[in-house]
Coordinates of C-alpha atoms in Angstrom, one line a residue:
M28 CA 12.1 -97.9 -10.8
T29 CA 8.0 -96.6 -11.6
A30 CA 6.8 -99.7 -9.5
V31 CA 8.6 -98.6 -6.5
I32 CA 7.5 -94.8 -6.8
E33 CA 4.2 -95.6 -7.4
E34 CA 4.5 -97.7 -4.2
F35 CA 5.9 -95.4 -2.4
E36 CA 2.8 -92.9 -3.3
E37 CA 0.3 -95.3 -2.7
A38 CA 1.9 -95.9 1.2
L39 CA 1.7 -92.4 1.4
D40 CA -2.0 -92.4 0.6
D41 CA -2.6 -94.9 2.9
E42 CA -1.0 -93.3 6.0
A43 CA -3.3 -89.9 4.8
Q44 CA -6.2 -91.8 5.4
E45 CA -9.0 -89.9 7.5
R46 CA -10.2 -91.4 11.1
P47 CA -12.7 -90.4 13.4
F48 CA -12.3 -88.1 16.3
N49 CA -11.8 -90.3 19.8
Y50 CA -13.0 -88.3 22.6
V51 CA -10.9 -91.3 24.5
Y52 CA -7.6 -89.8 23.5
F53 CA -8.6 -86.5 24.9
R54 CA -9.3 -88.1 28.4
R55 CA -5.9 -89.9 28.5
L56 CA -4.4 -86.8 27.4
V57 CA -6.1 -85.0 30.6
K58 CA -4.6 -88.0 32.7
Y59 CA -1.2 -86.5 32.2
L60 CA -2.2 -83.6 34.1
R61 CA -2.9 -85.7 37.2
P62 CA 0.3 -85.2 38.7
Y63 CA -0.3 -81.4 38.8
Q64 CA -3.2 -81.3 40.2
R65 CA -2.4 -78.6 42.7
S66 CA -0.7 -76.3 40.0
L67 CA -3.9 -76.4 38.2
L68 CA -5.7 -75.1 41.1
I69 CA -3.6 -72.0 41.7
V70 CA -4.3 -72.1 37.7
L71 CA -7.8 -71.8 38.3
A72 CA -7.7 -69.3 41.0
F73 CA -5.7 -67.0 38.8
I74 CA -7.9 -67.4 35.7
L75 CA -11.1 -66.8 38.1
V76 CA -9.8 -63.8 39.6
G77 CA -8.7 -62.5 36.2
T78 CA -12.4 -63.2 34.7
V79 CA -13.9 -61.1 37.6
A80 CA -12.0 -58.3 37.3
T81 CA -12.4 -58.7 33.6
L82 CA -16.7 -59.3 33.5
L83 CA -17.0 -56.0 36.2
E84 CA -15.9 -53.6 34.1
P85 CA -18.6 -52.9 31.9
Y86 CA -20.8 -52.9 34.7
L87 CA -18.8 -50.1 36.3
I88 CA -19.0 -48.1 33.1
A89 CA -22.6 -48.8 33.4
V90 CA -23.0 -47.1 36.9
I91 CA -20.8 -44.0 35.7
I92 CA -22.9 -42.9 33.2
D93 CA -26.2 -43.6 34.9
Q94 CA -25.2 -41.9 38.3
G95 CA -21.7 -40.4 38.1
V96 CA -22.8 -38.5 34.6
A97 CA -26.6 -38.3 35.0
N98 CA -26.1 -36.9 38.6
K99 CA -22.6 -34.8 37.7
D100 CA -20.9 -36.9 40.5
Y101 CA -17.6 -36.2 39.7
G102 CA -16.0 -38.1 43.0
L103 CA -18.1 -41.3 42.1
V104 CA -16.4 -41.2 38.4
L105 CA -12.9 -40.8 40.2
G106 CA -13.7 -43.5 42.2
I107 CA -14.9 -45.7 39.4
V108 CA -12.3 -44.7 37.3
G109 CA -9.9 -46.0 40.3
L110 CA -11.5 -49.3 40.4
L111 CA -11.7 -49.4 36.7
V112 CA -7.5 -49.1 36.7
A113 CA -7.5 -51.3 39.4
F114 CA -9.5 -54.5 38.2
R115 CA -7.4 -54.0 34.9
L116 CA -3.7 -54.3 36.8
L117 CA -5.4 -57.2 39.1
A118 CA -6.8 -59.0 35.5
W119 CA -3.2 -58.4 33.8
A120 CA -1.1 -60.0 36.8
A121 CA -3.4 -63.0 36.9
Q122 CA -2.8 -63.3 33.7
Y123 CA 0.6 -63.5 33.6
L124 CA 1.0 -65.6 36.7
R125 CA -1.5 -68.1 35.2
M126 CA 0.7 -68.0 31.8
F127 CA 4.1 -68.7 33.7
R128 CA 2.2 -71.5 35.8
V129 CA 0.6 -73.0 32.9
N130 CA 3.9 -73.0 30.8
T131 CA 5.4 -74.8 33.5
I132 CA 2.8 -77.3 33.6
G133 CA 3.3 -77.6 29.8
Q134 CA 6.6 -78.5 30.1
A135 CA 6.5 -80.9 33.1
V136 CA 4.1 -83.0 31.0
L137 CA 5.6 -82.7 28.1
Y138 CA 8.8 -84.2 29.4
D139 CA 6.8 -86.7 31.1
M140 CA 5.2 -87.7 28.0
R141 CA 8.2 -87.7 26.1
N142 CA 9.8 -89.9 28.7
Q143 CA 7.2 -92.2 28.2
L144 CA 6.8 -92.7 24.6
F145 CA 10.7 -93.0 24.5
T146 CA 11.0 -95.8 27.2
H147 CA 8.1 -97.7 25.7
I148 CA 9.6 -97.5 22.1
Q149 CA 12.9 -99.0 23.6
K150 CA 11.2 -101.9 24.7
L151 CA 9.1 -102.9 21.8
S152 CA 10.4 -106.0 19.9
L153 CA 12.2 -105.8 16.3
R154 CA 8.8 -106.7 14.6
F155 CA 7.5 -103.1 15.5
Y156 CA 10.4 -101.3 13.7
D157 CA 10.7 -103.9 10.7
S158 CA 7.1 -102.1 9.3
R159 CA 7.8 -98.3 10.7
P160 CA 10.2 -95.8 9.1
V161 CA 12.6 -94.7 11.3
G162 CA 11.2 -90.9 10.5
K163 CA 7.9 -91.7 11.4
I164 CA 9.0 -93.2 14.7
M165 CA 11.3 -89.7 15.5
S166 CA 8.1 -87.4 14.7
R167 CA 5.6 -88.8 17.0
V168 CA 8.6 -88.1 20.2
T169 CA 8.9 -85.1 18.3
S170 CA 6.6 -82.8 16.3
D171 CA 3.6 -85.2 17.7
V172 CA 4.3 -84.6 21.3
G173 CA 4.8 -81.1 20.1
A174 CA 1.1 -80.4 19.3
I175 CA 0.2 -81.5 22.1
N176 CA 2.5 -79.7 24.4
E177 CA 0.9 -76.6 22.2
L178 CA -2.7 -77.6 23.2
I179 CA -1.9 -77.8 26.7
N180 CA 0.6 -74.8 27.0
G181 CA -2.4 -72.5 25.2
G182 CA -5.2 -74.2 24.5
M183 CA -6.4 -76.1 27.6
A184 CA -5.7 -72.5 29.7
T185 CA -7.8 -71.1 27.0
I186 CA -10.9 -73.4 27.2
I187 CA -11.2 -72.7 30.8
A188 CA -10.7 -69.3 30.9
E189 CA -13.1 -68.5 28.0
G190 CA -15.3 -70.9 29.4
L191 CA -15.5 -68.9 32.4
S192 CA -16.6 -66.0 31.0
L193 CA -18.6 -66.8 28.3
I194 CA -20.6 -68.7 31.9
G195 CA -20.3 -65.0 33.5
I196 CA -21.7 -63.4 30.6
V197 CA -24.4 -65.4 30.3
V198 CA -25.5 -65.0 34.0
I199 CA -25.0 -60.9 33.9
L200 CA -27.0 -60.8 30.8
F201 CA -29.7 -62.5 32.0
L202 CA -29.5 -60.3 35.1
I203 CA -29.5 -57.7 33.5
N204 CA -32.2 -57.8 31.7
W205 CA -33.9 -61.3 30.4
K206 CA -35.6 -60.3 27.2
L207 CA -32.7 -58.5 25.5
A208 CA -30.6 -62.1 26.5
L209 CA -33.1 -64.1 24.4
I210 CA -33.0 -61.8 22.4
A211 CA -29.2 -62.1 21.6
Y212 CA -28.9 -65.5 21.9
L213 CA -31.5 -66.5 19.2
I214 CA -28.4 -66.9 16.7
T215 CA -26.7 -69.2 18.7
P216 CA -28.5 -72.2 17.6
S217 CA -26.5 -71.2 13.9
F218 CA -23.2 -72.2 15.7
Y219 CA -23.9 -75.8 15.7
F220 CA -24.7 -76.0 12.4
I221 CA -21.1 -73.9 11.8
F222 CA -19.6 -76.2 13.6
G223 CA -21.4 -79.6 12.6
K224 CA -20.8 -78.6 8.8
L225 CA -17.1 -78.1 9.3
R226 CA -15.9 -80.1 12.2
S227 CA -15.4 -83.4 9.9
R228 CA -13.2 -81.2 7.3
I229 CA -11.2 -79.5 9.7
E230 CA -10.4 -83.2 11.5
K231 CA -9.4 -84.1 8.7
A232 CA -7.3 -81.1 7.3
W233 CA -5.4 -81.5 10.7
S234 CA -5.1 -85.7 10.9
N235 CA -3.3 -85.2 7.3
V236 CA -1.3 -82.5 8.5
R237 CA 0.4 -84.3 10.9
K238 CA 0.4 -88.0 8.5
S239 CA 2.5 -85.5 5.8
Q240 CA 4.6 -84.2 8.7
A241 CA 5.6 -88.0 9.5
N242 CA 6.2 -89.1 5.8
M243 CA 8.5 -85.8 5.5
N244 CA 10.5 -86.9 8.4
A245 CA 10.7 -90.2 7.2
N246 CA 11.6 -89.9 3.3
L247 CA 14.0 -86.7 4.9
N248 CA 16.0 -89.4 7.6
E249 CA 16.1 -91.9 5.1
S250 CA 17.3 -89.7 2.5
V251 CA 20.3 -88.2 4.9
T252 CA 21.2 -91.7 6.1
G253 CA 21.8 -93.2 2.6
V254 CA 23.5 -89.9 0.9
R255 CA 26.4 -92.0 0.1
V256 CA 24.7 -94.2 -1.9
T257 CA 22.3 -91.5 -3.3
Q258 CA 25.5 -89.4 -4.6
A259 CA 27.4 -93.0 -5.8
F260 CA 24.4 -93.4 -8.3
A261 CA 24.0 -90.2 -9.4
R262 CA 20.3 -89.8 -7.8
E263 CA 20.5 -86.6 -6.2
E264 CA 17.5 -85.3 -8.4
R265 CA 15.9 -87.9 -8.0
N266 CA 15.5 -87.7 -4.3
I267 CA 15.1 -83.9 -4.4
S268 CA 12.1 -84.3 -7.1
R269 CA 10.7 -87.0 -4.9
F270 CA 11.1 -84.6 -1.8
E271 CA 9.6 -81.6 -3.8
R272 CA 6.8 -83.7 -3.9
I273 CA 6.5 -84.9 -0.6
N274 CA 6.8 -81.3 0.7
R275 CA 4.3 -79.9 -1.4
W276 CA 2.0 -82.4 -0.2
N277 CA 2.6 -81.2 2.9
R278 CA 2.3 -77.8 2.1
D279 CA -0.8 -78.1 0.5
A280 CA -2.0 -80.0 3.6
N281 CA -0.7 -77.0 6.2
V282 CA -2.6 -74.8 3.6
K283 CA -6.0 -76.7 3.4
A284 CA -6.0 -76.9 7.6
I285 CA -5.0 -73.4 7.8
K286 CA -8.0 -72.1 5.2
L287 CA -10.3 -73.9 7.1
D288 CA -9.0 -73.1 10.5
N289 CA -9.4 -68.9 9.4
L290 CA -13.1 -69.7 7.9
I291 CA -14.7 -70.2 11.0
W292 CA -13.5 -67.2 13.3
P293 CA -15.0 -64.6 10.7
I294 CA -17.8 -66.5 10.4
V295 CA -18.1 -66.5 14.0
E296 CA -18.1 -62.8 14.5
M297 CA -20.0 -62.5 11.3
V298 CA -22.4 -64.0 13.2
G299 CA -21.9 -62.5 16.8
M300 CA -22.4 -58.6 14.3
F301 CA -25.7 -59.8 13.6
G302 CA -26.8 -60.6 16.8
T303 CA -25.0 -57.3 17.7
A304 CA -27.4 -55.4 15.5
M305 CA -30.7 -57.5 17.1
L306 CA -29.7 -56.3 20.1
V307 CA -28.9 -52.7 19.1
Y308 CA -32.5 -52.4 17.6
F309 CA -34.6 -53.7 20.3
G310 CA -32.4 -52.0 23.1
A311 CA -32.5 -48.5 21.4
S312 CA -36.4 -48.8 21.5
E313 CA -36.2 -50.1 25.5
V314 CA -34.0 -46.8 25.9
I315 CA -36.3 -44.8 24.0
A316 CA -39.3 -45.9 25.3
G317 CA -37.5 -45.3 29.1
A318 CA -37.5 -48.9 30.2
L319 CA -34.1 -48.9 30.1
S320 CA -31.2 -46.5 30.7
M321 CA -28.3 -45.5 28.7
G322 CA -26.3 -47.2 30.8
V323 CA -27.2 -50.3 31.4
I324 CA -27.8 -51.2 27.3
L325 CA -24.0 -50.0 26.7
A326 CA -23.0 -52.1 29.4
F327 CA -24.9 -54.9 27.7
I328 CA -23.8 -54.2 24.4
N329 CA -19.8 -54.7 25.9
Y330 CA -21.1 -57.6 27.3
L331 CA -22.0 -59.3 24.3
W332 CA -19.1 -58.2 22.3
R333 CA -17.2 -59.8 24.9
F334 CA -18.9 -62.9 25.1
W335 CA -18.3 -63.1 20.7
G336 CA -14.6 -63.0 21.4
P337 CA -14.7 -66.3 23.6
V338 CA -16.7 -67.9 21.0
S339 CA -14.3 -66.9 18.3
A340 CA -11.1 -67.9 20.9
L341 CA -12.8 -71.4 21.7
S342 CA -14.0 -72.0 17.5
R343 CA -9.6 -71.4 17.0
V344 CA -8.8 -73.6 19.9
Y345 CA -11.1 -75.9 18.0
S346 CA -8.5 -76.6 15.4
Q347 CA -5.8 -76.9 17.8
V348 CA -7.3 -79.6 19.6
L349 CA -7.9 -81.5 16.4
A350 CA -4.5 -81.0 15.3
A351 CA -3.2 -82.5 19.0
M352 CA -6.1 -85.2 19.1
A353 CA -4.4 -86.5 15.6
S354 CA -1.1 -86.6 17.2
A355 CA -2.7 -87.8 20.0
E356 CA -3.8 -91.2 17.9
R357 CA -0.8 -91.9 16.9
I358 CA 1.2 -91.9 20.2
F359 CA -1.4 -93.7 21.6
E360 CA -1.3 -96.4 18.5
F361 CA 2.7 -96.6 19.6
L362 CA 1.7 -96.7 23.5
D363 CA -1.1 -99.6 23.1
T364 CA 1.1 -101.6 21.2
E365 CA 2.2 -104.2 23.4
P366 CA 6.1 -105.9 23.1
E367 CA 5.9 -109.4 21.0
V368 CA 8.6 -110.2 23.3
A369 CA 8.4 -109.4 26.6
D370 CA 8.9 -110.8 30.3
R371 CA 6.0 -113.8 31.4
P372 CA 5.0 -112.7 34.7
G373 CA 6.7 -114.1 37.4
A374 CA 9.5 -114.5 35.0
R375 CA 12.9 -115.4 36.8
A376 CA 16.7 -114.2 36.2
L377 CA 18.6 -116.8 33.9
P378 CA 21.7 -117.6 36.5
P379 CA 25.3 -117.2 34.9
I380 CA 24.7 -119.4 32.1
R381 CA 27.9 -122.5 30.6
G382 CA 26.6 -121.8 26.9
E383 CA 24.6 -125.2 25.9
V384 CA 22.1 -124.1 23.6
K385 CA 19.4 -126.4 22.4
L386 CA 16.7 -125.8 19.8
E387 CA 13.7 -128.6 19.8
D388 CA 11.5 -128.7 16.2
V389 CA 12.1 -124.7 16.3
R390 CA 9.7 -122.8 13.3
F391 CA 9.5 -119.1 12.7
S392 CA 7.7 -116.7 10.4
Y393 CA 8.7 -113.1 10.2
D394 CA 4.6 -112.3 8.9
G395 CA 2.9 -114.5 11.1
G396 CA 1.9 -116.2 7.7
T397 CA 2.4 -119.7 5.9
R398 CA 6.1 -118.4 4.3
R399 CA 8.5 -119.8 7.3
A400 CA 11.7 -118.9 7.9
L401 CA 12.6 -121.7 10.0
N402 CA 11.0 -125.5 9.1
G403 CA 11.4 -127.4 12.1
V404 CA 15.3 -127.0 12.9
S405 CA 17.0 -129.0 16.0
L406 CA 20.5 -128.6 17.1
D407 CA 22.8 -129.3 20.3
V408 CA 25.1 -126.9 20.8
T409 CA 28.0 -127.7 24.0
P410 CA 29.5 -125.5 25.9
G411 CA 32.5 -123.8 24.5
Q412 CA 31.4 -125.1 20.7
T413 CA 32.3 -123.0 17.8
I414 CA 29.1 -123.1 15.4
A415 CA 29.2 -121.7 11.8
I416 CA 26.0 -120.8 9.8
V417 CA 26.6 -120.7 6.0
G418 CA 23.9 -121.3 3.1
P419 CA 22.6 -118.9 0.7
T420 CA 20.2 -115.8 1.2
G421 CA 17.3 -116.2 2.9
A422 CA 18.0 -119.9 4.3
G423 CA 17.4 -118.9 7.8
K424 CA 20.9 -117.8 8.7
T425 CA 20.3 -114.7 11.0
T426 CA 16.8 -116.3 12.4
I427 CA 18.7 -118.9 14.3
I428 CA 20.6 -115.5 16.1
N429 CA 17.5 -113.8 16.2
L430 CA 16.0 -116.7 18.4
V431 CA 18.9 -117.2 20.5
M432 CA 19.3 -113.7 21.5
R433 CA 15.1 -113.8 22.2
F434 CA 14.6 -111.1 19.8
Y435 CA 11.8 -113.7 18.2
D436 CA 10.1 -116.0 20.4
P437 CA 9.4 -119.2 17.6
T438 CA 6.2 -119.9 16.1
A439 CA 6.5 -123.5 17.6
G440 CA 8.9 -125.4 19.2
R441 CA 11.7 -124.2 21.9
V442 CA 15.0 -122.0 22.1
L443 CA 16.9 -123.5 25.4
I444 CA 20.0 -122.2 27.0
D445 CA 21.1 -124.9 29.9
G446 CA 18.1 -126.4 29.7
V447 CA 16.0 -123.4 30.5
D448 CA 13.1 -122.1 27.5
L449 CA 13.7 -118.5 27.1
R450 CA 10.7 -117.9 27.1
T451 CA 10.4 -118.2 30.8
V452 CA 13.3 -116.1 32.0
A453 CA 13.8 -112.4 32.2
L454 CA 15.1 -110.8 28.9
E455 CA 17.8 -108.5 30.9
S456 CA 19.2 -111.9 32.3
V457 CA 19.6 -113.7 28.6
R458 CA 21.1 -111.1 26.8
S459 CA 23.3 -109.5 29.5
Q460 CA 24.8 -113.0 29.0
I461 CA 24.6 -112.8 25.2
S462 CA 26.9 -110.4 23.2
L463 CA 26.4 -110.0 19.2
V464 CA 28.9 -108.7 16.3
L465 CA 26.9 -107.3 12.7
Q466 CA 28.4 -106.9 9.9
D467 CA 27.3 -103.3 10.2
P468 CA 28.5 -102.7 13.5
F469 CA 26.5 -99.5 15.2
I470 CA 29.2 -96.6 17.1
F471 CA 27.6 -94.1 18.9
S472 CA 28.3 -90.9 19.3
G473 CA 31.3 -89.7 21.9
T474 CA 34.5 -91.3 22.7
L475 CA 36.0 -94.2 21.5
G476 CA 36.5 -95.6 25.3
D477 CA 32.8 -95.0 25.8
N478 CA 32.1 -97.2 22.6
I479 CA 34.0 -99.8 24.2
R480 CA 32.7 -99.6 27.2
Y481 CA 29.2 -99.6 25.9
G482 CA 29.8 -103.9 26.6
K483 CA 29.9 -102.8 30.3
L484 CA 29.3 -99.3 31.6
S485 CA 31.2 -100.0 34.9
A486 CA 34.3 -101.1 33.5
T487 CA 37.5 -99.4 34.4
D488 CA 39.7 -97.5 31.6
A489 CA 42.1 -100.2 32.6
E490 CA 39.7 -103.0 31.9
V491 CA 38.6 -100.8 28.3
E492 CA 41.9 -100.6 27.4
A493 CA 43.0 -104.4 28.0
A494 CA 39.5 -105.4 25.5
A495 CA 40.9 -103.1 23.0
K496 CA 45.1 -104.8 23.2
A497 CA 43.3 -108.1 23.5
V498 CA 41.7 -107.7 20.0
R499 CA 44.3 -105.5 18.5
L500 CA 42.8 -102.0 18.8
D501 CA 45.1 -100.6 20.8
E502 CA 47.7 -100.2 17.7
F503 CA 45.4 -97.7 16.1
V504 CA 44.5 -95.8 19.1
K505 CA 48.0 -95.6 20.2
K506 CA 48.0 -93.3 17.0
L507 CA 45.4 -91.0 18.2
P508 CA 46.6 -87.8 20.6
E509 CA 43.4 -87.8 22.8
G510 CA 43.6 -91.7 23.2
Y511 CA 40.8 -93.5 24.3
A512 CA 39.1 -89.4 24.5
Y513 CA 38.7 -89.1 21.0
E514 CA 35.5 -88.1 19.8
V515 CA 34.5 -90.8 16.7
E516 CA 31.4 -88.5 16.1
E517 CA 27.7 -89.7 15.0
R518 CA 27.9 -93.7 13.7
G519 CA 31.9 -93.5 14.0
A520 CA 32.1 -91.3 10.7
R521 CA 35.8 -90.6 11.7
L522 CA 36.6 -94.4 11.4
S523 CA 36.9 -96.6 9.2
L524 CA 35.0 -99.9 8.7
G525 CA 37.7 -101.9 10.2
Q526 CA 38.3 -99.8 13.1
R527 CA 34.6 -99.8 13.9
Q528 CA 34.3 -103.7 13.6
L529 CA 37.4 -103.8 16.2
I530 CA 35.7 -101.5 18.8
S531 CA 32.6 -103.8 18.6
F532 CA 34.6 -106.7 18.7
A533 CA 36.4 -105.1 21.9
R534 CA 33.2 -104.0 23.3
A535 CA 32.0 -107.4 23.4
L536 CA 34.5 -108.6 24.7
L537 CA 34.6 -106.1 27.3
A538 CA 30.9 -107.9 28.5
D539 CA 32.6 -111.3 28.3
P540 CA 29.4 -112.9 27.5
R541 CA 29.3 -116.4 27.3
I542 CA 27.9 -117.3 24.2
L543 CA 29.2 -114.7 21.2
I544 CA 27.4 -114.1 18.0
L545 CA 28.9 -113.0 14.7
D546 CA 26.7 -111.6 12.4
E547 CA 28.7 -111.7 8.9
A548 CA 31.6 -109.4 11.2
T549 CA 34.0 -110.2 8.7
S550 CA 32.4 -109.5 5.4
S551 CA 32.9 -106.2 4.6
V552 CA 36.7 -105.7 5.9
D553 CA 39.9 -105.5 3.8
T554 CA 42.4 -108.4 4.2
Q555 CA 44.8 -106.6 6.8
T556 CA 41.6 -106.1 9.0
E557 CA 40.8 -109.3 8.3
Q558 CA 44.2 -110.6 9.7
L559 CA 43.6 -108.4 12.8
I560 CA 39.9 -109.8 13.2
Q561 CA 41.2 -113.4 12.8
S562 CA 43.9 -112.8 15.6
A563 CA 40.9 -111.2 17.6
L564 CA 38.4 -113.8 17.5
K565 CA 40.8 -116.5 19.3
T566 CA 41.1 -114.6 22.1
L567 CA 37.1 -113.9 21.9
L568 CA 36.0 -117.6 21.4
A569 CA 38.4 -118.7 23.9
G570 CA 35.8 -120.9 26.5
R571 CA 32.9 -119.4 24.8
T572 CA 30.1 -120.7 22.9
A573 CA 30.2 -119.1 19.6
F574 CA 27.7 -119.1 16.3
I575 CA 29.5 -117.7 13.6
I576 CA 27.6 -116.8 10.1
A577 CA 30.1 -115.8 7.6
H578 CA 30.6 -116.4 3.8
R579 CA 34.8 -116.7 3.9
L580 CA 36.7 -119.5 4.4
S581 CA 39.0 -118.3 6.9
T582 CA 36.6 -117.7 9.2
I583 CA 33.9 -121.0 9.4
R584 CA 36.9 -123.8 8.7
N585 CA 38.0 -124.2 12.0
A586 CA 34.3 -123.9 13.6
D587 CA 33.8 -127.3 15.7
V588 CA 30.4 -127.7 13.6
I589 CA 29.1 -126.1 10.6
L590 CA 25.3 -126.2 9.8
V591 CA 24.8 -125.6 6.1
M592 CA 20.9 -123.8 5.9
Q593 CA 18.4 -124.4 3.2
D594 CA 15.1 -123.5 3.0
G595 CA 14.9 -122.9 6.7
R596 CA 16.4 -126.2 7.4
I597 CA 19.6 -127.9 8.2
A598 CA 20.7 -129.1 5.1
E599 CA 23.8 -130.4 6.4
Q600 CA 25.7 -130.7 9.3
G601 CA 29.6 -131.2 10.7
N602 CA 32.9 -129.9 9.8
H603 CA 34.8 -128.7 7.4
E604 CA 36.7 -131.8 6.3
E605 CA 33.0 -133.9 6.8
L606 CA 31.2 -131.8 4.9
L607 CA 33.9 -131.4 1.6
E608 CA 33.8 -135.2 1.4
Q609 CA 30.0 -135.3 1.0
R610 CA 30.4 -132.9 -2.0
G611 CA 26.8 -131.9 -1.0
L612 CA 25.7 -128.4 -0.7
Y613 CA 28.7 -126.9 1.4
Y614 CA 31.1 -128.2 -1.2
R615 CA 29.1 -125.9 -3.9
L616 CA 29.6 -123.0 -2.1
I617 CA 33.1 -123.9 -1.0
H618 CA 33.7 -124.1 -4.7
A619 CA 31.5 -121.3 -5.7
H620 CA 33.5 -119.3 -3.3
E621 CA 37.0 -120.3 -4.4
Q622 CA 36.2 -119.9 -7.9
A623 CA 35.1 -115.7 -7.5
K624 CA 37.9 -115.2 -5.6
Q625 CA 39.9 -116.3 -8.5
G626 CA 38.1 -114.1 -10.9
M627 CA 38.4 -111.2 -8.4
A628 CA 42.1 -112.0 -8.2
A629 CA 42.4 -111.9 -12.4
V630 CA 40.3 -108.9 -12.8
V631 CA 42.6 -106.9 -9.8
A632 CA 46.0 -108.5 -11.9

């Protein structure tokens, strides 16, 4: 247990390693805004109107002081005050409309990105999922996309608006008095020093926040999914302790990132205050000397304070940009992952098949290394044959059906259906003619009828009922007041294992495949349900090529051909009687199975 925990912690540490800031990702994010260029131009117009209206205020105040107050011109003062109110209302309206439009664009980009990410993930090969926890995948679609949305909704508009304000203020200050402007900006190089020192630390902090969040999601998903096993072994306290540790790491990562985030803008304001103090000193000297009016110096100070405001805002947005970049890095890592198994250019559709399956010297390794799951397997299956596959764990049984389903492509050799290499045809045309029933059938939330119809979405209610009747599921449905409208809940929580298995059989039958694959489909059900399933199998197997992985003698003894796998090879091949006569590996497996049944019966008795 200690070794497992250390390995888990080491994996989390690896996940938290720093990666450099990547401007390429930022440019890729901007591409998501291209479909909304017209709306962005409208936003830009609102920003320009609001910025101009805001920047005029200090100048108008200077006019009031230097001309209205100095000359006691109350009419001028009143008129300019009216302009100030009008410009303030105009700026407020522009900001309101800008925020509304920006949020609309942000939600549209969020919608596009999540759709793209989900669509891409759906098409990735199984090897992608073999090495990634579900929780981390969910974190990409939810938390990481959400962080990018925060940048688009708030950060992008802030960058544009505050950037325009900075440019406008700099221009105005130099137009008012270039000497004072140079004095005010003497401290500007210090900002480069501040950001240069803190940039890498902030980047690492926000990157670790996202990674720790992904780790927590992965642990939470695993804990909730496996809660039955956890409680069965009384490991609640261990799980609580592990989650507390992961949660604490996430908390510490957030606290560190927030500390660094909150460190920048006070420093910016302190530097700004120092610049303002210099300006006040030299400006006051100019006023005393008669070179500047009081209104001009007040306007200058007002503009300068408005200068530090955007700088402070941009410094805070910088942290937001880093958080979004950390998320973008993970999202684009997913999007840049190409499906290992995909349609080749010009792949043609596989026509309706007869069910002939052929493996030619097939070799395969899951990790791409020297340890092979299959090592030179050759097999000829004629249409309509039932092939049972038996053997010890890790012998290569499931690998054969994974290759027939084309979840993976062989490392060497070929897999053919009706003489056609599966790598040359479209994936959908292959899998639409094959049905797979697993040991642990997956039931989706929704109605019982919807789960059966998953095998053929266009099926009528009559076809759904016929499929259920054929696999003896109708006897259970008749007892339900809702019938096929019965809500099964997530993963079929309101159904027994046997009922879920019968639904998966009905689903497979409704799809009407030419090739049927059963992967330990009867190993986890009780005897009574097994009898129902055996009866259903007669209907399912009729006229179809079938591959059956099983240990129960009742499931495999009637197979046309039994393959006995060992160490990735076909050790024996033949029907039940022929293999028993050989007294080889199959004989020993059956003998061990019978002894285990007798031992269990004795214990029960």
